[in-house]
Coordinates of C-alpha atoms in Angstrom, one line a residue:
M1 CA 82.6 104.4 85.7
L2 CA 85.5 103.7 87.9
R3 CA 85.6 107.6 89.9
A4 CA 81.6 107.0 89.8
F5 CA 81.7 103.7 92.0
L6 CA 84.0 105.1 93.9
R7 CA 82.3 107.9 94.9
T8 CA 78.8 106.1 95.4
E9 CA 80.8 104.0 98.0
A10 CA 82.8 106.1 99.4
G11 CA 79.8 108.2 100.3
S12 CA 77.6 105.6 102.1
T13 CA 80.2 105.0 105.0
S14 CA 78.7 106.8 106.9
V15 CA 75.2 105.5 106.5
L16 CA 77.0 102.4 106.8
L17 CA 78.8 103.6 110.1
V18 CA 75.4 105.1 111.0
A19 CA 73.4 102.1 110.4
T20 CA 76.2 99.5 112.0
V21 CA 76.4 102.3 115.8
L22 CA 72.6 101.8 115.4
A23 CA 72.1 98.1 115.1
L24 CA 75.2 98.5 118.7
V25 CA 73.1 100.7 120.8
W26 CA 70.1 99.1 119.8
A27 CA 71.2 95.3 120.6
N28 CA 72.7 96.8 124.4
S29 CA 69.6 99.0 124.9
P30 CA 67.3 98.2 127.5
W31 CA 65.1 97.1 124.8
S32 CA 67.7 94.6 123.5
E33 CA 66.0 91.8 123.6
T34 CA 62.9 93.3 120.6
Y35 CA 66.6 93.3 118.6
E36 CA 66.7 89.6 117.8
A37 CA 62.9 89.5 118.1
F38 CA 62.3 91.9 115.6
W39 CA 65.2 89.8 112.4
H40 CA 62.9 86.7 113.7
T41 CA 59.2 87.8 112.7
P42 CA 58.4 85.2 110.4
M43 CA 57.6 86.9 106.5
G44 CA 56.0 85.0 103.3
I45 CA 54.5 84.4 100.3
S46 CA 51.4 81.8 99.8
F47 CA 50.4 80.4 96.3
G48 CA 47.3 78.9 97.7
D49 CA 48.4 76.2 99.9
A50 CA 51.8 76.5 98.6
M51 CA 54.0 78.9 101.0
F52 CA 57.1 80.2 101.3
S53 CA 58.4 81.8 104.5
L54 CA 61.6 83.4 105.8
D55 CA 62.2 85.6 108.8
L56 CA 63.3 88.9 108.2
R57 CA 67.2 88.0 108.6
H58 CA 67.5 85.1 106.2
W59 CA 65.2 87.3 103.5
V60 CA 68.3 90.4 104.1
N61 CA 70.9 88.2 104.4
D62 CA 69.5 85.6 101.5
G63 CA 67.2 87.8 99.8
L64 CA 68.4 91.9 99.6
M65 CA 72.0 90.6 100.0
A66 CA 71.6 88.7 96.5
V67 CA 70.8 92.1 94.6
F68 CA 74.3 93.2 96.7
F69 CA 76.4 90.1 94.9
F70 CA 74.3 90.7 91.8
L71 CA 75.8 94.4 91.2
I72 CA 79.4 92.5 92.0
G73 CA 78.9 90.4 89.2
L74 CA 78.0 93.8 87.5
E75 CA 81.0 95.3 88.0
V76 CA 83.0 91.8 87.8
S77 CA 82.0 92.0 83.7
Y78 CA 82.0 95.9 82.5
E79 CA 86.0 95.6 83.9
V80 CA 86.2 92.2 82.8
R81 CA 85.5 93.6 79.6
L82 CA 85.8 97.5 79.5
G83 CA 87.6 97.8 82.5
Q84 CA 90.7 97.3 83.9
L85 CA 90.7 93.8 84.1
R86 CA 91.4 93.8 80.3
D87 CA 95.0 94.1 80.7
R88 CA 96.5 91.1 82.1
R89 CA 99.1 92.2 83.6
L90 CA 97.3 95.1 85.8
I91 CA 95.3 92.2 87.4
A92 CA 98.5 90.3 87.8
V93 CA 99.1 91.9 90.7
P94 CA 95.8 93.3 93.1
A95 CA 94.8 89.0 91.6
V96 CA 98.0 87.7 93.5
A97 CA 97.5 90.0 96.6
A98 CA 93.8 89.5 97.2
F99 CA 94.7 85.7 97.3
G100 CA 97.5 86.3 99.8
G101 CA 95.3 88.4 101.7
M102 CA 93.2 86.3 101.8
L103 CA 94.9 82.9 102.6
V104 CA 96.8 84.5 105.5
P105 CA 94.6 85.6 107.3
A106 CA 92.5 82.2 107.3
G107 CA 95.9 80.5 108.2
I108 CA 96.4 82.3 111.0
Y109 CA 92.6 81.5 112.1
L110 CA 93.3 77.9 111.7
L111 CA 96.8 78.3 113.9
L112 CA 94.4 79.6 117.3
N113 CA 90.9 77.6 115.9
F114 CA 92.6 74.3 114.2
G115 CA 90.0 70.9 115.5
G116 CA 88.2 73.6 118.4
P117 CA 84.7 74.0 118.4
G118 CA 85.7 77.4 116.3
A119 CA 87.6 76.2 113.3
G120 CA 84.5 76.7 110.8
G121 CA 85.0 80.1 111.4
W122 CA 88.3 80.6 109.1
G123 CA 86.7 82.1 106.4
V124 CA 85.3 84.8 108.8
P125 CA 88.5 87.5 108.1
I126 CA 88.9 86.8 104.5
A127 CA 86.9 89.4 102.9
T128 CA 87.5 93.1 102.7
D129 CA 85.0 95.5 102.8
T130 CA 84.6 97.5 100.0
A131 CA 82.7 100.8 101.5
F132 CA 84.5 101.4 104.2
V133 CA 88.1 100.6 103.0
L134 CA 87.2 103.4 100.5
G135 CA 85.0 105.3 103.1
V136 CA 89.2 105.4 104.9
L137 CA 90.4 106.1 102.1
A138 CA 88.2 110.2 101.2
V139 CA 89.0 110.7 104.8
V140 CA 93.0 110.0 103.6
G141 CA 92.9 112.2 100.5
A142 CA 95.3 113.1 98.0
R143 CA 97.6 110.7 100.3
C144 CA 95.5 107.8 98.8
P145 CA 96.7 108.7 95.2
D146 CA 93.8 107.8 92.4
P147 CA 96.5 104.7 91.0
L148 CA 96.6 103.3 94.4
R149 CA 92.4 103.9 94.8
A150 CA 92.4 101.7 91.3
F151 CA 94.9 98.9 92.4
L152 CA 92.8 98.3 95.7
L153 CA 89.1 98.6 93.6
T154 CA 90.8 95.8 91.3
L155 CA 92.0 93.8 94.7
A156 CA 88.4 94.2 96.3
I157 CA 86.8 93.3 93.1
V158 CA 89.0 89.8 93.1
D159 CA 88.1 89.6 96.9
D160 CA 84.6 89.2 95.8
V161 CA 84.6 86.9 94.1
L162 CA 86.3 84.8 95.6
A163 CA 84.8 85.1 99.2
I164 CA 81.6 84.3 96.9
M165 CA 83.2 81.2 95.6
I166 CA 84.4 79.7 99.4
I167 CA 80.7 80.5 100.1
A168 CA 79.5 78.3 98.0
L169 CA 81.6 75.5 98.6
F170 CA 82.7 75.2 101.6
Y171 CA 79.4 76.6 103.6
T172 CA 76.6 74.6 102.0
D173 CA 75.4 72.0 104.8
S174 CA 73.4 69.7 102.3
L175 CA 72.0 69.5 98.2
S176 CA 68.4 69.3 97.4
V177 CA 69.4 67.1 93.9
P178 CA 66.0 68.2 92.9
A179 CA 66.0 71.7 93.9
L180 CA 69.7 71.8 92.3
L181 CA 68.4 70.3 88.8
T182 CA 65.5 73.0 88.9
A183 CA 67.4 75.4 89.5
A184 CA 70.4 74.4 86.3
V185 CA 66.8 74.3 83.8
L186 CA 65.6 77.6 85.1
L187 CA 69.2 79.0 84.5
A188 CA 69.1 77.6 80.8
A189 CA 66.6 79.5 80.3
I190 CA 67.7 82.4 81.2
L191 CA 70.8 81.5 79.0
T192 CA 68.4 81.0 76.4
L193 CA 66.6 84.3 76.0
R194 CA 70.2 86.2 76.6
W195 CA 71.2 83.7 73.1
L196 CA 67.9 84.7 71.8
K197 CA 68.3 88.6 72.4
I198 CA 65.1 88.5 74.1
W199 CA 65.3 91.2 76.6
R200 CA 61.7 91.8 77.8
A201 CA 63.0 92.8 82.1
P202 CA 59.7 91.0 83.7
A203 CA 60.4 87.5 82.2
Y204 CA 64.0 88.0 83.4
I205 CA 63.2 89.4 86.7
V206 CA 60.5 86.3 87.2
L207 CA 63.1 83.2 86.1
G208 CA 65.6 84.9 88.5
F209 CA 63.5 84.8 91.6
A210 CA 62.3 81.9 90.8
L211 CA 65.8 80.4 89.9
W212 CA 66.7 82.3 93.6
V213 CA 63.7 80.6 94.9
A214 CA 65.3 77.6 93.7
T215 CA 69.2 77.8 94.2
L216 CA 68.3 78.0 97.8
E217 CA 66.0 75.6 98.5
S218 CA 68.5 73.5 96.6
G219 CA 71.0 74.2 99.7
I220 CA 73.7 76.5 98.1
H221 CA 73.9 79.8 99.2
P222 CA 71.8 82.0 95.9
T223 CA 74.6 84.8 96.7
L224 CA 76.1 82.4 93.7
V225 CA 73.1 83.3 91.8
G226 CA 73.4 87.0 92.0
I227 CA 76.9 87.2 91.0
A228 CA 75.8 84.6 88.1
L229 CA 73.1 86.6 86.7
G230 CA 75.6 89.8 86.9
I231 CA 78.0 88.3 85.4
L232 CA 75.4 87.0 82.6
V233 CA 74.0 91.0 81.5
F234 CA 75.4 92.6 78.9
V235 CA 78.0 95.1 78.3
Y236 CA 79.5 96.7 75.5
A237 CA 81.0 99.9 74.3
P238 CA 79.2 101.9 73.1
T239 CA 79.5 102.4 68.7
D240 CA 79.5 104.9 67.2
H241 CA 76.3 104.4 64.9
K242 CA 74.5 104.3 68.0
L243 CA 75.8 107.2 69.6
L244 CA 75.0 109.4 66.3
L245 CA 71.8 107.7 66.3
A246 CA 71.2 109.3 69.5
G247 CA 73.2 112.4 69.0
E248 CA 71.1 112.8 66.1
A249 CA 67.1 111.8 67.7
V250 CA 68.2 114.8 70.8
Q251 CA 69.5 117.3 67.8
G252 CA 65.9 116.6 66.5
F253 CA 64.2 117.6 69.7
T254 CA 66.5 120.4 70.0
S255 CA 65.1 121.2 67.0
E256 CA 61.3 120.5 67.5
P257 CA 60.3 119.8 70.4
S258 CA 57.7 117.0 71.7
A259 CA 56.4 114.8 73.5
Q260 CA 57.1 111.7 70.6
A261 CA 60.7 113.7 69.6
A262 CA 61.3 112.7 73.6
R263 CA 60.9 109.6 73.9
E264 CA 62.5 108.8 70.7
A265 CA 65.6 110.8 71.8
A266 CA 65.7 109.1 76.0
R267 CA 65.5 106.1 73.8
R268 CA 68.1 106.5 72.0
V269 CA 70.4 107.2 74.6
Q270 CA 69.3 104.5 76.1
R271 CA 70.2 102.0 73.9
A272 CA 73.8 103.5 73.0
V273 CA 74.7 102.5 77.0
S274 CA 74.7 99.1 77.8
V275 CA 72.1 97.5 80.0
N276 CA 75.2 96.4 82.4
E277 CA 75.9 100.0 83.1
R278 CA 72.5 101.2 82.8
L279 CA 71.5 99.0 86.3
Q280 CA 74.6 100.1 87.7
L281 CA 73.6 103.8 87.9
R282 CA 70.0 102.6 88.9
L283 CA 71.2 100.0 91.7
H284 CA 74.5 101.3 93.0
P285 CA 72.5 104.3 95.6
W286 CA 69.8 101.3 96.5
S287 CA 72.6 98.8 97.6
S288 CA 75.5 101.6 99.0
Y289 CA 72.7 103.4 100.8
V290 CA 69.6 100.6 101.6
I291 CA 71.0 96.9 101.3
V292 CA 74.0 97.1 103.1
P293 CA 73.1 99.6 105.3
V294 CA 70.0 97.2 106.0
F295 CA 71.9 94.2 106.5
A296 CA 74.2 96.3 108.4
L297 CA 71.3 97.0 111.1
A298 CA 70.3 93.6 110.6
N299 CA 73.9 91.1 111.6
A300 CA 75.4 94.3 113.0
G301 CA 74.2 94.1 117.0
V302 CA 76.2 92.5 120.0
T303 CA 76.0 92.5 123.2
L304 CA 78.8 94.2 124.4
N305 CA 79.5 94.5 128.3
G306 CA 81.4 92.2 130.9
E307 CA 81.1 89.4 130.2
T308 CA 80.5 89.1 126.7
L309 CA 84.0 91.1 125.8
R310 CA 86.3 89.0 128.8
A311 CA 84.7 85.9 127.1
A312 CA 86.1 87.5 123.2
A313 CA 89.2 88.6 124.9
T314 CA 90.3 84.8 125.6
S315 CA 88.8 83.8 122.9
P316 CA 90.3 82.0 120.1
V317 CA 87.6 82.6 118.0
A318 CA 87.7 86.2 118.2
I319 CA 91.5 86.9 118.8
G320 CA 91.8 84.3 115.4
V321 CA 89.5 87.2 113.2
A322 CA 90.9 89.7 114.9
L323 CA 94.4 89.2 114.3
G324 CA 93.2 87.6 110.8
L325 CA 92.4 91.2 109.6
L326 CA 94.5 93.0 111.3
V327 CA 97.7 91.3 110.2
G328 CA 96.8 88.7 108.6
K329 CA 95.6 90.7 106.0
F330 CA 98.6 93.6 106.2
V331 CA 101.1 90.8 105.1
G332 CA 98.8 88.7 102.8
I333 CA 98.1 91.7 100.2
W334 CA 101.7 93.0 100.8
L335 CA 103.1 89.4 100.2
G336 CA 101.4 89.3 97.8
T337 CA 102.1 91.9 95.9
W338 CA 105.7 91.7 96.4
L339 CA 105.7 88.3 94.6
P340 CA 104.3 88.9 91.2
L341 CA 106.7 92.1 91.1
R342 CA 109.3 89.9 92.3
L343 CA 108.9 87.4 89.4
G344 CA 107.5 89.8 86.8
W345 CA 103.7 88.5 86.2
G346 CA 103.0 92.0 86.4
V347 CA 102.8 95.8 87.1
L348 CA 100.9 98.6 89.6
P349 CA 99.2 101.3 88.2
G350 CA 101.2 104.6 88.0
N351 CA 104.9 105.2 90.5
L352 CA 103.3 103.8 93.5
V353 CA 105.8 103.3 96.6
W354 CA 105.1 101.1 99.4
G355 CA 104.3 103.4 101.7
Q356 CA 100.9 103.9 100.2
L357 CA 100.3 100.5 99.3
F358 CA 101.0 99.4 103.4
G359 CA 98.6 102.3 103.7
G360 CA 96.5 100.0 101.4
A361 CA 97.2 96.8 102.5
A362 CA 96.4 98.1 106.4
V363 CA 92.8 99.1 105.5
S364 CA 92.0 96.9 103.6
G365 CA 91.8 94.6 106.7
I366 CA 88.5 96.6 107.4
G367 CA 86.4 93.1 106.9
F368 CA 82.1 93.7 107.7
T369 CA 79.5 92.9 105.3
V370 CA 81.1 89.5 103.7
A371 CA 82.7 88.7 107.2
L372 CA 79.4 89.3 109.3
F373 CA 77.6 87.2 105.8
I374 CA 79.9 84.1 106.6
V375 CA 79.5 84.6 110.3
D376 CA 75.9 83.8 110.4
L377 CA 76.7 80.6 108.2
A378 CA 79.8 79.6 109.7
F379 CA 78.5 79.4 113.4
D380 CA 75.1 78.2 115.3
D381 CA 76.6 78.5 118.5
A382 CA 75.4 82.3 120.1
A383 CA 78.4 82.4 121.7
L384 CA 80.9 82.3 119.1
H385 CA 78.6 84.4 117.1
D386 CA 79.0 87.1 119.4
Q387 CA 82.8 86.5 119.8
A388 CA 83.4 86.4 115.9
K389 CA 81.6 89.5 115.5
I390 CA 83.5 91.3 118.5
G391 CA 86.6 90.5 116.7
I392 CA 85.3 91.9 113.3
L393 CA 84.4 95.1 115.4
A394 CA 87.2 94.7 116.5
G395 CA 90.3 93.9 113.8
S396 CA 88.1 96.4 111.7
L397 CA 88.8 99.1 114.3
L398 CA 92.1 98.9 114.3
A399 CA 93.0 98.3 110.6
A400 CA 91.8 101.6 109.8
V401 CA 93.9 103.4 112.6
L402 CA 97.1 101.3 111.6
G403 CA 96.3 102.3 107.6
W404 CA 95.3 106.3 109.1
V405 CA 98.4 106.2 111.1
I406 CA 100.6 104.5 107.8
F407 CA 98.9 107.0 105.4
R408 CA 100.1 109.9 108.2
M409 CA 103.7 109.0 109.0
A410 CA 104.4 107.1 105.5
W411 CA 102.5 107.6 102.7
D412 CA 105.7 108.4 100.5
R413 CA 108.4 106.4 101.8
G414 CA 109.6 103.4 100.5
G415 CA 111.0 103.2 96.8
V416 CA 108.5 102.1 94.2
C417 CA 106.4 99.0 93.7
A418 CA 107.7 97.5 90.2
P419 CA 109.4 94.8 89.0
P420 CA 113.3 94.3 89.9
D421 CA 114.1 95.3 85.9
A422 CA 111.9 98.2 86.2
E423 CA 113.8 101.2 85.3
P424 CA 114.4 103.2 88.9
A425 CA 111.9 106.4 89.4
E426 CA 112.7 109.5 87.8
E427 CA 113.0 112.8 90.1
L428 CA 110.2 114.6 88.7
P429 CA 110.9 118.5 88.5
N430 CA 108.6 120.7 91.2
T431 CA 108.6 123.8 89.4
L432 CA 107.2 125.0 85.8
T433 CA 110.6 124.5 83.4
V434 CA 108.4 126.8 81.0
P435 CA 106.6 130.0 81.6
V436 CA 103.8 131.4 80.3
G437 CA 104.1 133.4 77.4
P438 CA 102.1 134.9 74.5
D439 CA 101.2 131.8 72.9
D440 CA 100.1 130.3 75.6
H441 CA 96.2 129.7 76.1
V442 CA 95.2 132.0 78.8
R443 CA 91.7 132.7 80.2
G444 CA 91.2 135.3 82.8
P445 CA 93.1 138.5 83.4
A446 CA 97.0 139.3 82.3
K447 CA 98.0 140.7 85.5
A448 CA 96.4 138.3 87.5
R449 CA 98.5 137.1 91.2
V450 CA 97.3 133.7 90.6
T451 CA 98.0 131.9 87.3
I452 CA 97.2 127.8 87.0
V453 CA 98.6 126.1 84.3
E454 CA 96.8 123.0 83.3
Y455 CA 98.4 120.6 81.2
G456 CA 95.2 118.4 80.3
D457 CA 93.7 115.9 77.6
F458 CA 90.3 116.2 76.5
E459 CA 89.5 113.1 76.9
C460 CA 90.8 112.2 80.1
P461 CA 87.8 111.9 82.4
Y462 CA 89.7 113.0 85.4
C463 CA 89.8 116.6 83.3
G464 CA 86.7 116.4 82.7
R465 CA 85.6 116.3 86.3
L466 CA 88.3 119.4 87.1
H467 CA 86.6 121.3 84.3
P468 CA 83.8 122.9 86.3
I469 CA 86.1 122.8 89.4
L470 CA 88.8 125.1 88.0
A471 CA 85.5 127.5 85.8
E472 CA 84.3 128.4 89.2
I473 CA 87.5 129.0 91.2
L474 CA 87.6 131.8 88.1
R475 CA 84.3 132.6 88.9
K476 CA 85.0 133.8 92.3
N477 CA 88.1 134.7 92.2
P478 CA 88.8 137.3 89.6
D479 CA 92.6 137.8 90.2
V480 CA 93.6 134.8 89.1
R481 CA 93.8 133.1 85.4
L482 CA 94.3 129.9 83.6
V483 CA 96.1 128.6 81.5
F484 CA 95.9 125.2 79.3
R485 CA 98.4 123.6 77.9
H486 CA 97.4 120.1 75.7
F487 CA 98.8 116.9 77.0
P488 CA 97.3 114.0 74.8
L489 CA 98.1 110.8 76.0
R490 CA 97.7 108.8 72.8
T491 CA 97.8 105.2 74.5
L492 CA 94.6 106.0 76.6
H493 CA 92.6 108.4 74.9
P494 CA 92.3 107.3 70.9
H495 CA 90.3 111.1 70.4
A496 CA 92.7 112.7 72.6
A497 CA 95.3 114.0 69.9
S498 CA 92.3 114.6 67.4
A499 CA 90.5 116.6 69.8
A500 CA 93.9 118.8 70.4
I501 CA 94.4 120.0 67.1
V502 CA 90.3 120.7 66.5
A503 CA 90.8 123.0 70.0
E504 CA 94.0 124.3 67.8
A505 CA 92.1 125.1 64.2
A506 CA 89.4 127.0 67.0
A507 CA 92.6 128.9 68.8
A508 CA 93.2 130.5 65.0
R509 CA 89.8 131.6 64.4
G510 CA 90.3 133.2 68.0
T511 CA 87.5 130.9 69.8
F512 CA 89.8 128.8 71.9
W513 CA 88.1 128.7 74.8
E514 CA 84.8 128.0 73.2
M515 CA 86.1 124.9 71.6
H516 CA 87.8 123.9 75.3
D517 CA 84.7 123.7 76.8
L518 CA 82.6 122.3 74.4
L519 CA 85.1 119.5 74.2
Y520 CA 84.5 119.1 77.6
D521 CA 81.1 118.8 78.5
N522 CA 81.0 116.5 75.0
Q523 CA 83.4 114.6 76.3
R524 CA 82.0 111.0 75.2
F525 CA 81.8 111.8 71.8
L526 CA 85.1 113.1 70.3
T527 CA 85.1 110.9 67.0
D528 CA 86.3 112.8 64.0
A529 CA 82.1 113.3 62.7
D530 CA 81.9 114.4 66.6
L531 CA 84.8 116.8 66.4
E532 CA 83.4 118.5 62.6
R533 CA 80.7 118.9 64.4
Y534 CA 81.2 120.8 67.1
A535 CA 84.1 122.7 64.7
A536 CA 80.9 123.3 62.5
Q537 CA 78.8 124.9 65.3
L538 CA 81.6 127.5 65.5
D539 CA 82.6 128.0 61.9
V540 CA 86.0 126.6 62.5
E541 CA 87.5 123.7 59.5
P542 CA 89.0 121.1 61.5
W543 CA 91.1 120.1 59.1
E544 CA 93.5 123.1 57.6
E545 CA 96.8 122.9 58.2
I546 CA 97.6 119.8 60.7
P547 CA 100.9 120.2 60.7
Q548 CA 101.1 123.5 62.1
R549 CA 98.2 122.0 64.8
V550 CA 100.8 119.3 65.7
A551 CA 103.7 121.3 65.7
R552 CA 101.8 123.3 68.1
I553 CA 100.4 120.5 70.6
A554 CA 103.7 118.9 70.4
V555 CA 105.2 122.5 72.0
D556 CA 103.3 122.2 75.0
E557 CA 104.2 118.4 75.5
E558 CA 107.5 119.0 75.4
S559 CA 107.3 121.9 78.3
G560 CA 105.0 119.4 79.9
R561 CA 107.7 116.2 79.8
A562 CA 110.2 119.1 81.1
S563 CA 108.2 120.5 84.4
G564 CA 107.6 116.4 85.3
V565 CA 104.2 116.0 83.3
R566 CA 103.7 112.4 83.0
G567 CA 100.0 112.3 83.4
T568 CA 96.2 114.6 83.3
P569 CA 95.2 116.5 84.9
T570 CA 98.8 118.6 86.3
L571 CA 98.4 121.6 88.0
F572 CA 101.2 124.5 88.5
I573 CA 99.8 127.1 90.9
N574 CA 102.8 130.2 90.3
G575 CA 104.5 127.6 88.8
V576 CA 104.9 125.1 91.6
R577 CA 103.5 121.8 90.9
Y578 CA 100.2 121.1 92.6
E579 CA 100.5 117.9 94.5
G580 CA 96.9 118.3 96.6
G581 CA 93.6 117.2 95.6
H582 CA 91.1 117.9 93.0
D583 CA 88.2 118.9 95.0
L584 CA 87.3 123.1 94.7
A585 CA 87.9 123.3 98.4
S586 CA 91.5 122.0 98.0
I587 CA 92.7 123.9 94.7
T588 CA 90.8 126.8 97.0
R589 CA 93.2 126.5 99.5
A590 CA 96.2 126.5 97.0
V591 CA 95.0 129.6 95.4
E592 CA 94.3 131.7 98.6
R593 CA 98.0 130.5 99.8
Q594 CA 99.5 131.6 97.0
R595 CA 97.3 135.0 96.5
E596 CA 98.9 135.8 100.1
S597 CA 102.8 134.7 99.4
A598 CA 103.1 136.9 95.8

C-alpha cells in the first residue's frame, strides 16, 4: 500500500506543477482579469424555491478538496490499523517531528507578524505538500532510501491531520447552532448505518453530501467532514477464509468460464479486500491527477510584476511564510526528530543517517496545497492574500533547492539517527563473501559475463516488484545469470520461511525456478493451504524432509549476514554490492558497467 501511494503521488507531481505554472501564466497574461472572473462564476443547485450556490473557487476549495481530505482519512485509518502507525515506537519520532515542523514555522511567522494585519496567517507555513515532496524525492533517486520515504510519508500523514485540526479550531469565524445540530444528526445516522453493517453506497453518498452541506452552513470548514468520513470507513486485512473463497471462485471461472462465474469471481475477489483499500485505489488517481491540480489552477494564480514583487520583498507576511517553510520546517523537523530519539521515545525505520534526514527535513518545507488552502481562509485583504502566495512559492522553491543540494552533497554524511543507548551502526561488507557454487539456484548460462546474486524473501513486496525487472534483464541480456538466495524476514513476513521451504522442496524435484515464479506471482496468497496448492501444481511434496530444507535455507541466510545483508532485496553484481535504484534502467546500467569491466 505504501509503495502504491508513493508511485501515485510522485507521478502526479508533474501534473500539479503544470497546473501551477498555468495558473501563474494565466494570472499574468493579457487576459489576467478573466482568471478571477472565471473562478468567481457562481454555480448552484436549486430544489424548488430553495437554492444552494457557491462560486467555482469555493466548489473546488470546499467541495473537491473534501474528497482530497476524505482520502487522507482513508490513509490514516489504514495506517493506524494495518500500516506503519500500528507501531507506537515507529510513529513517535515522525509524530513529534511533524509537531516540531508546525510549531517552529508558526513561531517564526508570528515573530515577524505578531500584532500586525497579517498575524492570522500563522497557519500558512505549517503544512507539507506530500505530492511535491515525493516528486523531489523521485528526482533524488537512490540517495533517498525507502526508510526515509516511509518516515516522511508518516510525517506527512500526521502533518495533514494536525493541519486539519488547526483549520477547524482556528479558522472558523462563526458557528450556526441549528446547522451544527443537523450535521451531528447526519453523522449519527452514518454511524448507525455502519453499526448495522448496511453497506449501500447510495445511502452513504446522500447522507455524506447532506452532512457536507450542513457542515458548510454551520461555519466549520467541510474538510473536517472529509477526514472524519474517511476514518470511519472499514479497513481489515484479508482473512484466510475470504481469500480461499476468492481463489475457489477464480478457479471455478477458469475451469468453466461464464458470465455468472465471472461475476461471482469478481464479487468474491472484491469482498476479500476492505472497502478502505478499494476506495483508495479508485480515488487516488482522481485526487492526484484531477482534484489537486484543479485546486492549484484555482488558487496559485498571483500577479508577479515589479510592484507586487517589491511589496512582497518587504512584506512581513511573505517573508514570514518563506522563512517558515525554508528555515522553520528544517529546524522544527530536525529538533522534533532529535528530541524523541535522545529521550528514547521511539526509533526510525532502517539505518538512516543525519544527512538523509536533513535532506528530508529540507524538502518538507515545500508547502503548497494546504498552505494555499489556509491562505484563502486566513486573509480577506487581497494584497496580503497575494503576498502570502508569493511567500509560499518562494519558500517552497528554496526548500526544494536546499533539499536537492543536501541530497547531492551530504546524503551519506553524519551518524546513524538512533537513540543514545543504541548500538553503533556496523560497517557492512561491500562484497559477496560466499562465491556462487554448485548448490546455488542459478538461472542463466554457467559462463555468464555478469552474475546477479539476489538475497530475497518471497513475501517481501519490494522483492515482488523487482522480480519482473530481473526477468526482463535476463531476457534482454543472454550473457547475464541470476542467482537466488533465501533471506526470509520472519519478523516482518510470517509466511516467508514456509514459502522458502516449499521452494526448496521444488528444487529437490528440479522445479525451483517454476516455484520461484509461482510464489512471486501470488505473493498475497502464501498461507499453508496456498503453498500446498502450488506444490500440487508442480507435483511437489511440500512438507517432506523439512529439517534438510531449513538447513539449506540457513546456509543462504548465513552467507547473506556475512555479506552484510540486513534487508531484502539485496543485490550483488559480479560480487559487488549494488547500491542503486531497483528499477530497470538503473540495474541495466550497473550490468553494462560490470560487463565492460569484466
